[in-house]
Structure formats: structure tokens, C-alpha cells
Coordinates of C-alpha atoms and ligand atoms in Angstrom, one line a residue:
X1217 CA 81.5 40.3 62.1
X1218 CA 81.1 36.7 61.1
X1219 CA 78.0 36.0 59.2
X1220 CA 75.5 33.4 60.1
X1221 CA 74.6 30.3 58.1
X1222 CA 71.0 31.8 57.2
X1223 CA 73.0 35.5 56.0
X1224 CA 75.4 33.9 54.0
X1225 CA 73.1 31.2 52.2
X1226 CA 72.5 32.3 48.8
X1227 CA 68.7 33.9 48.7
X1228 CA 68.1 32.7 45.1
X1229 CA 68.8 28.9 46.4
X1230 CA 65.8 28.9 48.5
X1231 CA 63.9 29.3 45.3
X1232 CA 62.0 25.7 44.3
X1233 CA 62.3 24.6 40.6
X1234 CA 60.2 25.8 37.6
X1235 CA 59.0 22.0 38.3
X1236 CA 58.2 22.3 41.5
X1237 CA 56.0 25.6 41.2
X1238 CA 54.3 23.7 38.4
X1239 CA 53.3 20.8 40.0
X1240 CA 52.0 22.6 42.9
X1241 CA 50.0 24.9 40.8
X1242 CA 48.3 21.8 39.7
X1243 CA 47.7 20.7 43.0
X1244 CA 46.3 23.8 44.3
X1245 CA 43.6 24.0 41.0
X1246 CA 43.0 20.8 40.4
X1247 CA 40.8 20.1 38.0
X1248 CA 39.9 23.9 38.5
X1249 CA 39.1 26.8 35.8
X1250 CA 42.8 26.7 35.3
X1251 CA 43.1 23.3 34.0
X1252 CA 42.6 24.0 30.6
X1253 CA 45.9 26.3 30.2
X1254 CA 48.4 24.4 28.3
X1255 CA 51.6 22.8 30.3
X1256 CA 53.7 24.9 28.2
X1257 CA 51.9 28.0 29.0
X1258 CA 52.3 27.1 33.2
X1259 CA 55.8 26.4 32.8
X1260 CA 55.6 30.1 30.8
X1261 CA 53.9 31.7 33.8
X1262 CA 55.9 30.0 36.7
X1263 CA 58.8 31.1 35.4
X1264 CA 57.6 34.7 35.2
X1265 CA 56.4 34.3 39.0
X1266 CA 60.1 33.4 39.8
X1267 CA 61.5 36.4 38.0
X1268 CA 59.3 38.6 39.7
X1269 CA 60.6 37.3 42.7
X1270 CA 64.2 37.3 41.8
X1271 CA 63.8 40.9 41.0
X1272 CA 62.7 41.4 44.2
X1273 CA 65.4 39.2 46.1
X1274 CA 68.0 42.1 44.3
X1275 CA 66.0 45.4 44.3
X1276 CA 65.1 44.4 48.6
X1277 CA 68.2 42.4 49.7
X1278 CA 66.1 39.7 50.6
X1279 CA 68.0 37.2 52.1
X1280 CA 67.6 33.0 51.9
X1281 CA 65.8 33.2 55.3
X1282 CA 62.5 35.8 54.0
X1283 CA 62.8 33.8 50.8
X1284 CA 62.5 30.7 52.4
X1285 CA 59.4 32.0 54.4
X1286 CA 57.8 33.7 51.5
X1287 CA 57.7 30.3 49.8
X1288 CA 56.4 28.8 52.7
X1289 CA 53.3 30.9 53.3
X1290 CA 52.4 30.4 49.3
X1291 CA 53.0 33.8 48.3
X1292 CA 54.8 32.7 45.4
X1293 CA 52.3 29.7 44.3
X1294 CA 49.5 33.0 44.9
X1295 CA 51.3 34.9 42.5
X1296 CA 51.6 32.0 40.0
X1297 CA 47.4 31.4 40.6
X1298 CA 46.7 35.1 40.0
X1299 CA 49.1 34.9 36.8
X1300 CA 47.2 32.1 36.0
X1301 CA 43.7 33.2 36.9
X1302 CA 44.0 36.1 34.5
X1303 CA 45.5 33.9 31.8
X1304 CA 42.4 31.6 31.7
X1305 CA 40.0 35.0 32.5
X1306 CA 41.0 36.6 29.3
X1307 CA 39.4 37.1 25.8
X1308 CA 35.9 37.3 25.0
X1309 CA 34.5 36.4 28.2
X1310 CA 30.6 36.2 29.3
X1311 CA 29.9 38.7 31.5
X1312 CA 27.3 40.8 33.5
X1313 CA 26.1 44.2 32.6
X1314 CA 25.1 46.2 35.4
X1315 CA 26.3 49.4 34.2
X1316 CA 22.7 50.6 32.6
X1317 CA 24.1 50.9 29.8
X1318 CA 21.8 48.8 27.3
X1319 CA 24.2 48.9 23.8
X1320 CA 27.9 49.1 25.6
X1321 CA 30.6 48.9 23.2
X1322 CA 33.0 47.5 25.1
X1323 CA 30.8 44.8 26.4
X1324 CA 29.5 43.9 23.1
X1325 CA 26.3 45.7 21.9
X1326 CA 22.6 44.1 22.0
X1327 CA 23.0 40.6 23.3
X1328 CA 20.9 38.4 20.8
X1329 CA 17.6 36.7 21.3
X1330 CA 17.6 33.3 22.8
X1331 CA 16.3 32.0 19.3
X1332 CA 18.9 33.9 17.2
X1333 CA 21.5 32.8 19.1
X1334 CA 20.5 29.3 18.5
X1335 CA 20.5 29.9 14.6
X1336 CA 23.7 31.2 14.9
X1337 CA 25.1 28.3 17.2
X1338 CA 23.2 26.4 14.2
X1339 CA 25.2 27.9 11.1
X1340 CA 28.3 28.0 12.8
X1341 CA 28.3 24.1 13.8
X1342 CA 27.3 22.7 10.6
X1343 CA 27.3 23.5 6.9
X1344 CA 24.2 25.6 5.8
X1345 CA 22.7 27.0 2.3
X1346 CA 24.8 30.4 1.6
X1347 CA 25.8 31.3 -1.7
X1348 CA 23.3 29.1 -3.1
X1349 CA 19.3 28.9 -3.5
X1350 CA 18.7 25.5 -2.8
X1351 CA 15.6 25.2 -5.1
X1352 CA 16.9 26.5 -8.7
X1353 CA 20.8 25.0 -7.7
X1354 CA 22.0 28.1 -9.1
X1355 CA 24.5 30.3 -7.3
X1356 CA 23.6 33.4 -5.4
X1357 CA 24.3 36.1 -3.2
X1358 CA 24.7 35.2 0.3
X1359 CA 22.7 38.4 1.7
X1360 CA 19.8 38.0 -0.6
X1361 CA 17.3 36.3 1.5
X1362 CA 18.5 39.2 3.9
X1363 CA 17.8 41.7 1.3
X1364 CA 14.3 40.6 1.1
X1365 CA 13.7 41.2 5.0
X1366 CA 15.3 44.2 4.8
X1367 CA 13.3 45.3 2.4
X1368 CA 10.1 44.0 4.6
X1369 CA 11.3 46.0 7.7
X1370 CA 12.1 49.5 5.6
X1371 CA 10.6 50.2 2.5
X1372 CA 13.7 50.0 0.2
X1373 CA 13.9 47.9 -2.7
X1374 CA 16.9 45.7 -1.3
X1375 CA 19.9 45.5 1.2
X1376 CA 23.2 44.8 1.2
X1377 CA 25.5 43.4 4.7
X1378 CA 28.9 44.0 5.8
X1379 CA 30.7 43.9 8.9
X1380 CA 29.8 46.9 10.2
X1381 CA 28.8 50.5 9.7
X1382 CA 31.9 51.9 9.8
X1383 CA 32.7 49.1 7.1
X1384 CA 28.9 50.2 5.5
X1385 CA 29.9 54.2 5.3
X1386 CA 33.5 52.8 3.8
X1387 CA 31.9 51.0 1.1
X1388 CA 29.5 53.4 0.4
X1389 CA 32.3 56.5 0.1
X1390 CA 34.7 54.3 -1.6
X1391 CA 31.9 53.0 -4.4
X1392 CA 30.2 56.0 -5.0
X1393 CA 33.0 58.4 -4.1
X1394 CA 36.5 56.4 -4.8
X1395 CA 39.1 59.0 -6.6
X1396 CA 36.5 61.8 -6.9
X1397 CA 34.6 64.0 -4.3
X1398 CA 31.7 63.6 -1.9
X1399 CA 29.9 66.9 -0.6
X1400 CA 29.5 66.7 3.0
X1401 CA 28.1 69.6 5.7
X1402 CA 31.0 70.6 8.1
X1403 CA 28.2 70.0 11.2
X1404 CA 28.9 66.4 10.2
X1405 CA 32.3 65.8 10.3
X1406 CA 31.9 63.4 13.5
X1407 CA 34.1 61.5 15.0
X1408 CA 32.1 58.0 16.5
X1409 CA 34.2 56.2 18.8
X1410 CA 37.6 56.8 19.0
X1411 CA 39.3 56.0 15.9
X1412 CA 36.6 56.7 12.8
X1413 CA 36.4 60.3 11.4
X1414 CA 34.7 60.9 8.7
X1415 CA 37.4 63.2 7.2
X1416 CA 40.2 60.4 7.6
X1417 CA 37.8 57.7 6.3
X1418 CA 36.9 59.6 3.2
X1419 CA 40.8 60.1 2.6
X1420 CA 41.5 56.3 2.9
X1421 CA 38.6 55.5 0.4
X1422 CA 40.3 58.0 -1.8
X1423 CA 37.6 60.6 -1.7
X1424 CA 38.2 64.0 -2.2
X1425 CA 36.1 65.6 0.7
X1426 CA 34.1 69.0 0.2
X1427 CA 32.8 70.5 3.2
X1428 CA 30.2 72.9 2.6
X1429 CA 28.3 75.1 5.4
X1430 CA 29.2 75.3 8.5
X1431 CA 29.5 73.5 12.0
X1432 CA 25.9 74.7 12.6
X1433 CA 23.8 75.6 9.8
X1434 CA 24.1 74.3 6.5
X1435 CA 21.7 74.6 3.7
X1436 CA 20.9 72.8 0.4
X1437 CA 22.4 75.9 -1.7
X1438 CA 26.0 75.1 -0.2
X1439 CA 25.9 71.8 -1.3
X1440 CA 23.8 72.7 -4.9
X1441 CA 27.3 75.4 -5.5
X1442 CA 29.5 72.4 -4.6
X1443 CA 28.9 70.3 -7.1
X1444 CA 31.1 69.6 -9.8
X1445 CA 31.1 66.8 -13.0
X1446 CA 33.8 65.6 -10.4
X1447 CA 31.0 64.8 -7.7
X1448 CA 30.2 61.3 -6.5
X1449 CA 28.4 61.6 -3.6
X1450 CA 26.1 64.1 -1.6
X1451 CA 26.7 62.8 1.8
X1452 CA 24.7 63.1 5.2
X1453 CA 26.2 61.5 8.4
X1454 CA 24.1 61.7 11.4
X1455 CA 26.0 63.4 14.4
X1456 CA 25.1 60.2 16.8
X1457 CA 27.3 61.3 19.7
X1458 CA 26.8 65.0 19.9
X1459 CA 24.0 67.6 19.3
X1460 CA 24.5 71.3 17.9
X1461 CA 21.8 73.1 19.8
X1462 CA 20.5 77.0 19.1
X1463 CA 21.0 78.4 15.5
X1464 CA 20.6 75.2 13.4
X1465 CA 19.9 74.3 10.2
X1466 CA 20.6 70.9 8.8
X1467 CA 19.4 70.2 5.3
X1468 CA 16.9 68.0 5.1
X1469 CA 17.0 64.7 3.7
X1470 CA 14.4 65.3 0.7
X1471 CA 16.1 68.0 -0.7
X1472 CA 19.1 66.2 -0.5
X1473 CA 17.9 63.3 -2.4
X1474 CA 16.0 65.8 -5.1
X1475 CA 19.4 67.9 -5.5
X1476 CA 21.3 64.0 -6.4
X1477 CA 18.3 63.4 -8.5
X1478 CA 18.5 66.2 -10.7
X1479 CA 22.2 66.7 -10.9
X1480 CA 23.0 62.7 -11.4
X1481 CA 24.9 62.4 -8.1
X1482 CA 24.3 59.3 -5.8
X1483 CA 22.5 60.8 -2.2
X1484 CA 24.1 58.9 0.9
X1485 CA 23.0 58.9 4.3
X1486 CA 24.9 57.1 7.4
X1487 CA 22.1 57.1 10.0
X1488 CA 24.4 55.0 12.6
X1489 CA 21.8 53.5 15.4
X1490 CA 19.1 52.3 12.8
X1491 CA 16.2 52.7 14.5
X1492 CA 13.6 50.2 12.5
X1493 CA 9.9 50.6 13.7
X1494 CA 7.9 46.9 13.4
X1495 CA 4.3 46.4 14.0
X1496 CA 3.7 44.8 17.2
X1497 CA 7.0 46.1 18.7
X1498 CA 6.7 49.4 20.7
X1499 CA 8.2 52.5 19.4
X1500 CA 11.5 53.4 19.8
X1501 CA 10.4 57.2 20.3
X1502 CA 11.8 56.4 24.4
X1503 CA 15.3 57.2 22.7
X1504 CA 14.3 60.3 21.3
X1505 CA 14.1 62.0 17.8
X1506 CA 16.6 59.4 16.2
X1507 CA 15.5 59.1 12.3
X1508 CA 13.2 55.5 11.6
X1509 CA 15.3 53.5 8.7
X1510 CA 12.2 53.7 6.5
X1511 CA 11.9 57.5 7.3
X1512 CA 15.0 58.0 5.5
X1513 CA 14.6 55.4 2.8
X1514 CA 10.8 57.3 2.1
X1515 CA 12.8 60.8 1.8
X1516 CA 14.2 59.5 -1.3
X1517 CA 18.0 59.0 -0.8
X1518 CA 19.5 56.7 -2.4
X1519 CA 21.6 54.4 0.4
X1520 CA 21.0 54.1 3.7
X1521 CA 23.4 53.1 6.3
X1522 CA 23.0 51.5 9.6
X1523 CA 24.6 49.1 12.6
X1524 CA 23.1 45.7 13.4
X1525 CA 24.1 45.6 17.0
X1526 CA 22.7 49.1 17.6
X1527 CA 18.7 50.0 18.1
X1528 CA 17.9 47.2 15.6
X1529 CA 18.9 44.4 18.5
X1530 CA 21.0 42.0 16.2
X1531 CA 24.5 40.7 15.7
X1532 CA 27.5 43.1 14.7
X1533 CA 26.8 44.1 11.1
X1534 CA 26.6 47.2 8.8
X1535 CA 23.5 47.6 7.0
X1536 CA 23.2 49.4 3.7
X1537 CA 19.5 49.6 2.2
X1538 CA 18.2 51.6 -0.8
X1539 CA 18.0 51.7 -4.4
X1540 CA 18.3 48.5 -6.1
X1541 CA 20.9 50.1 -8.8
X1542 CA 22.7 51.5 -6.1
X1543 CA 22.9 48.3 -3.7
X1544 CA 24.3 46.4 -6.9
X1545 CA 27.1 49.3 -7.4
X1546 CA 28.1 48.0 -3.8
X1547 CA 27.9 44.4 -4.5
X1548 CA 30.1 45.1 -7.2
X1549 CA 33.0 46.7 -5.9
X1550 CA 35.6 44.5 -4.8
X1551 CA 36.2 46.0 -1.9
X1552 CA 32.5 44.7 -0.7
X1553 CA 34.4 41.2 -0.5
X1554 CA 36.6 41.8 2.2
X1555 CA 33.7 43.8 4.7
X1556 CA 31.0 41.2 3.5
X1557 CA 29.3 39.4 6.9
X1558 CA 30.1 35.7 7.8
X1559 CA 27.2 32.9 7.6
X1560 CA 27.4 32.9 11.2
X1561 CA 26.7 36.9 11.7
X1562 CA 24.1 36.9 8.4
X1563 CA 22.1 34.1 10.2
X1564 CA 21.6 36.1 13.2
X1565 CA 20.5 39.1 11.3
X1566 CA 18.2 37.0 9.5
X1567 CA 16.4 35.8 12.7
X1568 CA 16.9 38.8 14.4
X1569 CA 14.8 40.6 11.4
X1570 CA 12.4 37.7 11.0
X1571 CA 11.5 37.8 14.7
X1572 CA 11.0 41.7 14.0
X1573 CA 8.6 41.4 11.1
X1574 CA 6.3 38.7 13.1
X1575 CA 5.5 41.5 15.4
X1576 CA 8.1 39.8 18.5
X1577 CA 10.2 43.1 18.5
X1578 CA 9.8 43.6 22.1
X1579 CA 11.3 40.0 23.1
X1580 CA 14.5 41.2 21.3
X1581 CA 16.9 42.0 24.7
X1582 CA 18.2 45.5 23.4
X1583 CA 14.8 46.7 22.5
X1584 CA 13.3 45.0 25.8
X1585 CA 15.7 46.7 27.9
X1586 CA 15.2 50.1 26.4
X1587 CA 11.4 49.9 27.4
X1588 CA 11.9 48.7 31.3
X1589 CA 10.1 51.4 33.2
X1590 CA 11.4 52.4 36.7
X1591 CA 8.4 50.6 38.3
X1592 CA 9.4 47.3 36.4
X1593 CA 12.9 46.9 37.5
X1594 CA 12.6 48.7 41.4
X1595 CA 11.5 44.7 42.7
X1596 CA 14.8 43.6 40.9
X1597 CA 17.1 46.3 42.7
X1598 CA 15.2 45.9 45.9
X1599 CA 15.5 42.2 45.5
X1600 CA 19.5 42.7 45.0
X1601 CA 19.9 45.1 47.5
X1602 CA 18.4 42.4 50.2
X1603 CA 20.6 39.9 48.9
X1604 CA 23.8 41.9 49.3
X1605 CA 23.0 43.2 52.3
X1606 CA 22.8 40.1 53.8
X1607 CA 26.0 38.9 52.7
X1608 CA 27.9 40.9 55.5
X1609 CA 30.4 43.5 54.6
X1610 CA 28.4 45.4 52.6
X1611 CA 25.2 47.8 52.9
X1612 CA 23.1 48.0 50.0
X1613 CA 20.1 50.2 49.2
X1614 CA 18.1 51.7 46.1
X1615 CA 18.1 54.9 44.8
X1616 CA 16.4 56.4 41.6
X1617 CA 19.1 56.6 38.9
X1618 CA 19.2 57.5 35.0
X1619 CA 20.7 54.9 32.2
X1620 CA 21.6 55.2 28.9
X1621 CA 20.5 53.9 25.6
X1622 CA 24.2 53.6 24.6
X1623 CA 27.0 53.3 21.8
X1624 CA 26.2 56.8 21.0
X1625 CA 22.7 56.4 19.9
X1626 CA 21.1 59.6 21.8
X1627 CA 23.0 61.0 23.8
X1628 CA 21.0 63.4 25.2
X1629 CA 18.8 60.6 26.2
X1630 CA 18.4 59.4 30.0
X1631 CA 16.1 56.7 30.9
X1632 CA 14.5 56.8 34.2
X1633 CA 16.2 54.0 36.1
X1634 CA 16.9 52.6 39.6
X1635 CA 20.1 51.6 41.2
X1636 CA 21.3 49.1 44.0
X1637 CA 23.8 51.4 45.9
X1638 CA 26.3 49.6 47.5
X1639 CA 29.1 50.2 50.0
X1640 CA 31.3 47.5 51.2
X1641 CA 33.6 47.3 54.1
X1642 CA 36.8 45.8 52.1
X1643 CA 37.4 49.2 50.3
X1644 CA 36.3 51.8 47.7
X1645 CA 34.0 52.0 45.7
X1646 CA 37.2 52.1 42.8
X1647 CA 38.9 49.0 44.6
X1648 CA 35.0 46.9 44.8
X1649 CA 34.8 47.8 40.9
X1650 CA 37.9 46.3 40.5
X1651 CA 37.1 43.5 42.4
X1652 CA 33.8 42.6 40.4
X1653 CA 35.6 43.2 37.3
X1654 CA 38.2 40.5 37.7
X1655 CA 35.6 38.2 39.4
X1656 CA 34.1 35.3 38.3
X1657 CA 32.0 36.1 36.2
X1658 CA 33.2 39.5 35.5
X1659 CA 30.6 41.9 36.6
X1660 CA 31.1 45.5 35.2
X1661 CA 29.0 48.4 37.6
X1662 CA 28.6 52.4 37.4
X1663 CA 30.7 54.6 40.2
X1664 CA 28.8 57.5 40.9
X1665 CA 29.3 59.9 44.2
X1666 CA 32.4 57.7 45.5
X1667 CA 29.6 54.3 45.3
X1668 CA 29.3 51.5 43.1
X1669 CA 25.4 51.5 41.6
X1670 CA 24.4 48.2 40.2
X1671 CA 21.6 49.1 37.6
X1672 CA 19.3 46.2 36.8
X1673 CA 18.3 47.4 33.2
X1674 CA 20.5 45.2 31.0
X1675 CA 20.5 42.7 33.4
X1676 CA 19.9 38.9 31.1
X1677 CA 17.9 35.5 31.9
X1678 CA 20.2 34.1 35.3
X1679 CA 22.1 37.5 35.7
X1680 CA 20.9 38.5 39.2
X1681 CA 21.5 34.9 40.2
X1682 CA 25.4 35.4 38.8
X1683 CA 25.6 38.5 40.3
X1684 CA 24.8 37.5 43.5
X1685 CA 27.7 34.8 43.8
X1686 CA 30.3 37.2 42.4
X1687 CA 29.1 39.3 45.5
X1688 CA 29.3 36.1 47.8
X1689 CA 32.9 35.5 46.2
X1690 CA 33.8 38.9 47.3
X1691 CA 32.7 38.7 50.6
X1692 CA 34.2 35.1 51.1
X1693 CA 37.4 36.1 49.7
Ligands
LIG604 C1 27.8 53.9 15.4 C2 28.0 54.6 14.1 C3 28.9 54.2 13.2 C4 29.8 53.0 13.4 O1 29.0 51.9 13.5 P1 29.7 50.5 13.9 O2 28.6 49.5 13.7 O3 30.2 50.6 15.3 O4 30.8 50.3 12.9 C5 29.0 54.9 12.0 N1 28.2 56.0 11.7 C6 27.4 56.4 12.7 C7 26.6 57.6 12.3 C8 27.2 55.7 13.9 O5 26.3 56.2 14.8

């Protein structure tokens, strides 16, 4: 059988140009969101979009004809846009909690206070006063003023910063620890978030772990026939993410500290969420029995370490405090120079602390968010639920819910909550998560019972109003 014209064309022909799709991707954005990519990353990315398609020309037999046609209708140029879209929507991207979920790792911990961010903005734009005291001209440590406010907010003599508390218990095994042993109770041996366990951490500082007790009870006489002239450290590590309930017996922090005292060993305790307890702030009791900072500093252990971003509402950081002896032991190893905190990071936790010890505790958001009652935020989801309702496409209504404090602090803790329940006619609750996620801006939700729940509590200053249009792009789209 003869072939016709359109059979025998050759499919990959009908394809335009690299050029072509370029220049009609910047005719279909214009001066859009996608401007700013680089013409050297388009030309990348439309010549992806045509090998997709090639692909597809070989694996379907497509001949020039559907080619032709699926140019035509702008399937092609809408695979180049979506290429594009998620090119420009990557990286650290603002976005809007309404998971619940106050201190969510994976969205970035306690958003700072409007002030603190500005003094961060403020130290990262310019030069500032850092390893330096501006009235003696002498040179300094760039945490010192920190120290001091440490100091205010927990009792110990002084503080030291790093980058985090993973980077904090690091420092504080390698110092204290580094090519001898650290006693630590087997109930502790904790993994917190995915990749840092204790066991593997001590054996990359180069500390020879002891375990002593057991998972569930362990008592000050295991770790008393433990030690050795070889010991470094007598090590607590508080089991953020997971409770041992029934027979228990955890040794407590004073005996601990006495048992270091008398025997010349260094006591070290990694408290993780560093709850810090300010006058003028409400207590932090709604998150349950989690140790205060200056608890653990009064029992008389010698370092304390603790998260920034955690309860204490401030940038990413790793906060040891203590003994002043101690603190300079870590300031001295030179390890502390690669983990130490950037001026932009220090700043923040400056503020942060300052804005703390003036008695404004509850204005920081993390610690704010923690305290909203059910009462305060049902006007909020009934306000939402409305809204979305009356966008068509989707019903909306409010149920009583239960968030969480977060980033493993307390995790037998659920705070009573209230939750916009939505349903929407375009798909699953799975595919509308999706949706929101990719959206602009990218809006991240709970799925509970085959429904998407919108929970106000960490909702920020202009969220609802954000939310709302990524819920009016969806149901324009
Ligand atoms: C969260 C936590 C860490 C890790 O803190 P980051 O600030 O995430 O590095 C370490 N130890 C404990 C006990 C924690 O709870």
C-alpha cells in the first residue's frame, strides 16, 4: 500500500527548533516568575522538553501528523512552562504552614520575630561589630555578648554557639571525650532525625562509647562502676522523640553531676528542645514535662546542650551553656571553628534572647503558636472554611483536631486544635495536597481520613490571605 504524504513525513521534522520553543516560552511568561531563569538554563530545559518528546515519537510511533498537532495545541511549550515553573519554584522557598505542626523540620523550625529578622537582614547587608568590642578595640569572641544573655536567660556562668545541636553534642563529645570514653545509659542511645545516632556520632568524635544500664532503667551505680582514668565524659542525652514508659529509672541529673564532681570527669547533658522559661512569657508546661535550660544548669552539670530553632523560638543554632572552664575547653578546640554560628545567625539569637529577657516571650511566633487555644484559632478556620467554600469546587468545614509541638520536642504532646476540612471536586485529597504543594506559594496541609485539614496554628502575619489565593489558583486552574 502506498503511503501518504502525512505517514511518510519524518515525525521528528515537525519538531520547532531549540530557538523557536525558547522564544515562545518567553512569550507565553513574559515578564512572568520565570523571567529570572538564565537564557542558558531555557535553552537547557527546552531541549529536555524535546527529548522527552522525541522519546515519545519512538517508544508510540507517533507519526509527523500527531506531532504536528501536539505542537499546535501547546503541549510541548506546557511541558517546557512546567519544566520551567519548577526550576524557578525550587530552593528555599517561602511558604505556608498549615500542617499544625509549630517547629517542622522540613519547613524550617520557629520562624523568627518580625524584629529579629530585621537584625538579621541588618548584619547580613552591611558590616557589623563581631570579633571585636568596639569600646576597648581589642579583639574578642564573637558569641560573647551572646554568652552574657545566655547567662541572663539560664543561670550558667556563660555560653558558647554553634551551628546546631547536633553540631553542640559533637563538640561537646569530641572535647571532653575525643580518643577516650564517655559513659552513656543504653535508654539513651537515640536516634533524632534520620541520620544522627548517638553511637555513630560518638565514633566519628573518636569516643570510645560505654553503655551502662539498660534500655529502661539505669542507675547512678552503673555509671559510678564504669568509670575508668580513661573517662572523659558522663553523658545524658534526652530521648526527645520517644518515651520508655512502665519500669523506669533514669538517673537523675544531680547525681550525675556529683558522681563527675567527685571522680574529675566532665558531666554532659544534650537536652535537645531547650525549653527556657522568661518572666513575662507564659510557661512552656503546655508541651509537657520537657526539662527548663536553667533546671539542668541548677542540677549542677557541667554543659548543657540545646537547639535555637527549637522551644527557644530563634534562628538555627546549637547552644552549649555551663561552666565557665568548661565553655573555654570548647572554645578551644579547633574543631569549635568549623561548627561556630555566622554573624548573620548570632544576631538573630541575640535579639531573639534579648526580646526574651524583656519579658516579650510570647510575641516570639514559635512560642505564640504553641499557646493558641482552640477558642482562639476556631474564628480563623471558620473564617477559611467560608472563604473556600465559596470558591466553587470545594466544600469546606471545621472539625476539632490535635497539632503538634514538633521537631521531636514531646512527642506524646497533642495540642487541642481545629481544622478546616476540605474536599474538592478536582481529586483526592493526595492529588489537592499535591496541588497546594507545587502552588504558588507552596502551601503544605495534613491528610487525615482520605481529607486534607488546613490547621490554622502556625499560620504567620498575611498567611490566610496567601492561602486563600493558592486555593483560588486551584480552583481557576
Ligand atoms: C533535636 C535534637 C538534636 C539535634 O538538634 P539540631 O538542632 O536539629 O541539630 C540533638 N539532640 C537532641 C536531644 C535533640 O532533641
Amino acid at each position: 500500500m502506498p503511503e501518504t504524504p502525512e505517514r511518510s513525513a519524518n515525525p521528528f521534522r515537525a519538531l520547532p527548533s531549540v530557538d523557536e520553543l525558547v522564544r515562545s516560552l518567553g512569550e507565553a511568561d513574559g515578564a512572568g516568575p520565570l523571567a529570572r531563569i538564565p537564557g542558558a538554563v531555557r535553552v537547557e530545559l527546552a531541549q529536555d522538553a524535546l527529548d522527552a518528546l522525541r522519546q515519545r515519537i519512538g517508544a508510540e510511533k507517533l507519526d509527523a501528523a500527531a506531532v504536528k498537532e501536539h505542537v499546535e495545541r501547546g503541549a510541548l511549550l506546557a511541558d517546557l512552562v512546567t519544566r520551567a515553573t519548577r526550576e524557578a519554584g525550587r530552593g528555599v522557598v517561602p511558604a505556608v504552614n498549615a500542617t499544625g505542626v509549630v517547629l517542622h523540620t522540613n519547613l524550617g523550625r520557629a520562624p523568627v520575630h518580625p524584629e529579629v529578622a530585621e537584625r538579621m537582614a541588618a548584619a547580613a547587608r552591611g558590616y557589623c561589630v563581631l570579633e571585636l568590642d568596639r569600646y576597648s578595640a581589642r579583639r574578642n569572641e564573637r558569641d560573647g555578648r551572646l554568652g552574657v544573655l545566655l547567662a541572663r536567660a539560664t543561670g550558667a556562668e556563660t555560653g558558647i554557639a554553634v551551628n546546631n545541636c547536633a553540631a553542640a553534642a559533637f563538640l561537646m563529645m569530641q572535647t571532653f571525650a575525643g580518643g577516650r570514653e564517655a559513659i552513656v545509659s543504653r535508654g539513651e542511645l537515640v536516634e533524632i532525625g534520620g541520620s544522627f545516632r548517638v553511637p555513630d556520632v560518638m565514633a566519628r568524635a573518636g569516643v570510645n562509647m560505654v553503655e551502662v544500664g539498660t534500655t529502661n532503667r539505669t542507675r547512678i551505680a552503673d555509671y559510678e562502676r564504669a568509670i575508668t582514668a580513661d573517662t572523659g565524659l558522663l553523658m545524658k542525652v534526652h530521648t526527645s522523640n520517644y518515651r520508655v514508659v512502665g519500669f523506669t529509672e533514669e538517673v537523675p541529673p544531680e547525681e550525675l553531676a556529683r558522681l563527675g564532681r567527685d571522680r574529675g570527669v566532665t558531666s554532659g547533658w544534650d537536652l535537645g528542645s531547650g525549653r527556657i522559661e522568661a518572666d513575662g512569657a507564659r510557661s512552656l508546661e503546655i508541651v509537657g514535662d520537657e526539662t527548663v535550660v536553667k533546671e539542668a544548669v541548677a542540677s549542677g552539670v557541667d554543659v548543657v546542650a540545646f537547639s535555637g530553632d527549637k522551644l527557644l523560638g530563634g534562628p538555627q543554632a546549637g547552644l552549649i551553656v555551663g561552666r565557665r572552664a568548661a565553655i573555654r575547653a570548647l572554645r578551644k578546640n579547633p574543631i569549635y571553628r568549623a561548627l561556630r554560628l555566622d554573624k548573620v545567625a548570632l544576631s538573630g539569637l541575640e535579639a531573639t534572647l534579648e526580646l526574651l529577657l524583656a519579658g516579650r516571650g510570647d510575641e516570639l511566633p514559635a512560642r505564640k503558636h504553641m499557646h493558641l487555644s482552640r477558642e482562639q484559632l476556631r474564628p480563623v478556620a471558620d473564617r477559611l472554611a467560608a472563604a473556600i467554600a465559596g470558591l466553587g469546587g470545594f466544600q469546606a468545614d471545621v472539625v476539632d483536631s490535635e497539632s503538634q509541638p514538633g521537631s521531636g520536642s514531646a512527642p506524646t504532646v497533642f495540642l487541642p486544635s481545629v481544622a478546616v476540612r476540605v474536599r474538592w471536586d478536582g481529586g483526592s485529597a493526595d492529588r489537592l495536597a499535591d496541588v497546594l504543594r507545587a502552588g504558588e506559594p507552596p502551601v503544605f496541609v495534613r491528610i487525615h481520613d482520605g481529607r486534607v485539614l488546613l490547621d490554622p496554628r502556625a499560620l504567620l502575619e498575611g498567611d490566610e490571605a496567601r492561602l486563600l489565593s493558592a486555593f483560588r489558583a486551584v480552583a481557576s486552574a
